[in-house]
C-alpha positions as CSV (number, residue, x, y, z in Angstrom):
1,M,-86.1,-225.4,46.4
2,I,-86.1,-224.1,42.8
3,T,-88.6,-226.0,40.6
4,V,-87.9,-226.0,36.9
5,I,-91.3,-226.6,35.2
6,D,-91.2,-229.5,32.7
7,Y,-93.9,-228.9,30.2
8,G,-92.2,-230.6,27.3
9,A,-90.7,-227.4,25.8
10,G,-87.4,-226.6,27.3
11,N,-83.7,-226.6,27.9
12,L,-84.5,-228.3,31.2
13,F,-81.3,-230.1,32.0
14,S,-79.1,-227.2,31.0
15,V,-81.0,-225.0,33.4
16,E,-80.9,-227.7,36.1
17,K,-77.2,-228.1,35.7
18,A,-76.6,-224.3,35.9
19,F,-78.4,-224.1,39.2
20,S,-76.7,-227.2,40.6
21,A,-73.3,-225.8,39.6
22,I,-73.9,-222.8,42.0
23,G,-75.1,-225.1,44.8
24,A,-78.8,-224.4,44.5
25,E,-81.3,-227.1,45.4
26,V,-83.3,-227.7,42.2
27,C,-85.7,-230.2,40.7
28,V,-87.2,-230.6,37.2
29,S,-90.9,-231.5,37.5
30,E,-94.3,-231.4,36.0
31,R,-95.9,-232.3,39.3
32,A,-98.3,-229.8,40.9
33,E,-97.0,-230.7,44.4
34,D,-93.4,-229.7,43.4
35,I,-94.7,-226.4,42.1
36,T,-96.8,-225.8,45.2
37,S,-93.8,-226.4,47.5
38,A,-91.3,-224.4,45.3
39,D,-89.6,-221.3,46.8
40,K,-88.7,-220.2,43.2
41,I,-90.0,-221.2,39.8
42,V,-88.2,-221.4,36.5
43,L,-90.2,-221.5,33.2
44,P,-87.8,-222.6,30.5
45,G,-88.6,-222.8,26.8
46,V,-87.2,-223.6,23.4
47,G,-89.2,-223.3,20.2
48,A,-92.2,-221.3,19.1
49,F,-94.5,-219.3,21.3
50,G,-97.7,-221.1,20.2
51,D,-96.2,-224.6,20.7
52,C,-95.0,-223.7,24.1
53,M,-98.3,-222.2,25.2
54,T,-100.1,-225.3,23.8
55,R,-97.9,-227.6,25.8
56,L,-98.2,-225.5,29.0
57,N,-102.0,-225.4,28.7
58,A,-102.1,-229.1,28.0
59,S,-100.1,-229.7,31.2
60,G,-102.9,-228.3,33.3
61,L,-100.4,-226.2,35.3
62,V,-101.4,-222.7,34.2
63,P,-103.9,-222.0,37.0
64,L,-101.4,-223.2,39.7
65,L,-98.6,-221.3,38.1
66,K,-100.7,-218.1,38.1
67,E,-101.7,-218.7,41.7
68,R,-98.1,-219.2,42.9
69,I,-97.0,-216.0,41.1
70,A,-99.9,-214.1,42.7
71,E,-98.6,-215.4,46.1
72,G,-95.3,-213.7,45.3
73,V,-93.2,-216.7,44.5
74,P,-90.3,-215.5,42.3
75,L,-90.5,-216.6,38.6
76,L,-87.7,-216.6,36.0
77,G,-88.7,-217.1,32.4
78,I,-85.9,-218.2,30.1
79,C,-86.1,-217.8,26.3
80,V,-89.6,-218.6,25.1
81,G,-90.4,-219.2,28.8
82,L,-90.1,-215.4,29.2
83,Q,-92.0,-214.6,26.1
84,I,-95.1,-216.6,27.1
85,L,-95.3,-214.5,30.3
86,F,-96.6,-211.7,28.1
87,E,-100.1,-211.3,26.6
88,G,-99.3,-212.6,23.1
89,S,-96.8,-212.7,20.3
90,E,-96.8,-211.9,16.6
91,E,-95.1,-215.3,16.1
92,S,-98.4,-216.9,17.0
93,P,-101.0,-214.2,16.8
94,D,-104.0,-216.4,17.6
95,V,-102.5,-217.8,20.8
96,Q,-102.8,-216.0,24.1
97,G,-99.8,-215.8,26.5
98,L,-100.1,-216.1,30.2
99,G,-100.7,-212.4,30.6
100,L,-98.5,-212.2,33.7
101,L,-96.7,-209.3,32.1
102,R,-98.3,-206.5,30.1
103,G,-97.1,-206.3,26.5
104,Y,-96.7,-208.1,23.3
105,V,-93.7,-210.0,21.8
106,K,-92.7,-208.8,18.4
107,K,-89.9,-209.8,16.0
108,I,-87.0,-207.5,16.0
109,S,-87.0,-205.4,12.9
110,A,-83.5,-204.0,12.4
111,K,-82.6,-203.0,8.9
112,N,-78.8,-202.8,9.6
113,E,-78.5,-205.5,12.2
114,K,-78.2,-209.3,11.9
115,I,-81.1,-211.2,13.2
116,P,-81.1,-213.4,15.3
117,H,-79.2,-211.0,17.6
118,M,-76.3,-213.2,19.0
119,G,-73.4,-212.0,21.1
120,W,-72.2,-210.1,24.1
121,N,-73.7,-206.7,24.7
122,A,-73.7,-204.3,27.6
123,V,-77.0,-203.9,29.4
124,H,-78.0,-200.6,30.9
125,I,-80.1,-200.9,34.0
126,E,-82.7,-198.3,34.8
127,E,-82.2,-196.6,38.2
128,N,-85.5,-198.0,39.6
129,D,-84.4,-201.6,38.7
130,R,-81.0,-201.6,40.3
131,G,-82.1,-202.8,43.8
132,S,-84.4,-205.6,42.9
133,G,-84.5,-209.2,41.6
134,L,-82.0,-210.5,39.2
135,L,-80.4,-207.1,38.7
136,K,-79.7,-206.4,42.3
137,N,-76.0,-206.8,42.2
138,I,-75.4,-206.3,38.5
139,P,-73.4,-203.1,37.7
140,D,-74.7,-200.9,34.9
141,A,-73.0,-201.6,31.5
142,S,-72.3,-205.3,32.4
143,Y,-72.0,-207.6,29.5
144,V,-74.4,-210.4,29.0
145,Y,-74.8,-212.9,26.1
146,F,-77.9,-212.6,23.9
147,V,-79.5,-215.0,21.4
148,H,-82.9,-213.7,20.3
149,S,-85.0,-212.6,17.4
150,Y,-87.9,-211.2,19.5
151,H,-88.5,-208.4,22.0
152,A,-91.4,-207.3,24.2
153,V,-93.1,-204.0,23.6
């Protein structure tokens, strides 16, 4: 079962629909028991880093989420849900992220590029990442769609 965490900040039903479309068993939930029994966890998010962390902290699910990740349960962060996995963000400098990934989220500063970055671009997969996780069967130079203004450093 894939559990999509509902903490009031997300594109929940788009994510649920996408997993259902490929035949995955999925539930959207804010209940601790659904997170405890999840085989995989998805942390969606739409909005600002600080607002998302405030909502997630208020849900009381942070300790359980960290425990499940420490147990090796796969986690997918989508949009701001990915950003809050890091230690912090310049978007909300006084708000700590979950700290599950080392690094800091910064606004893209591109003088000659349009921000937000939106569109199809080729991704280049590092050799040591080719056999694992989401990238396992993705050929190098595959095209994926981006919509973002921030990146992790």
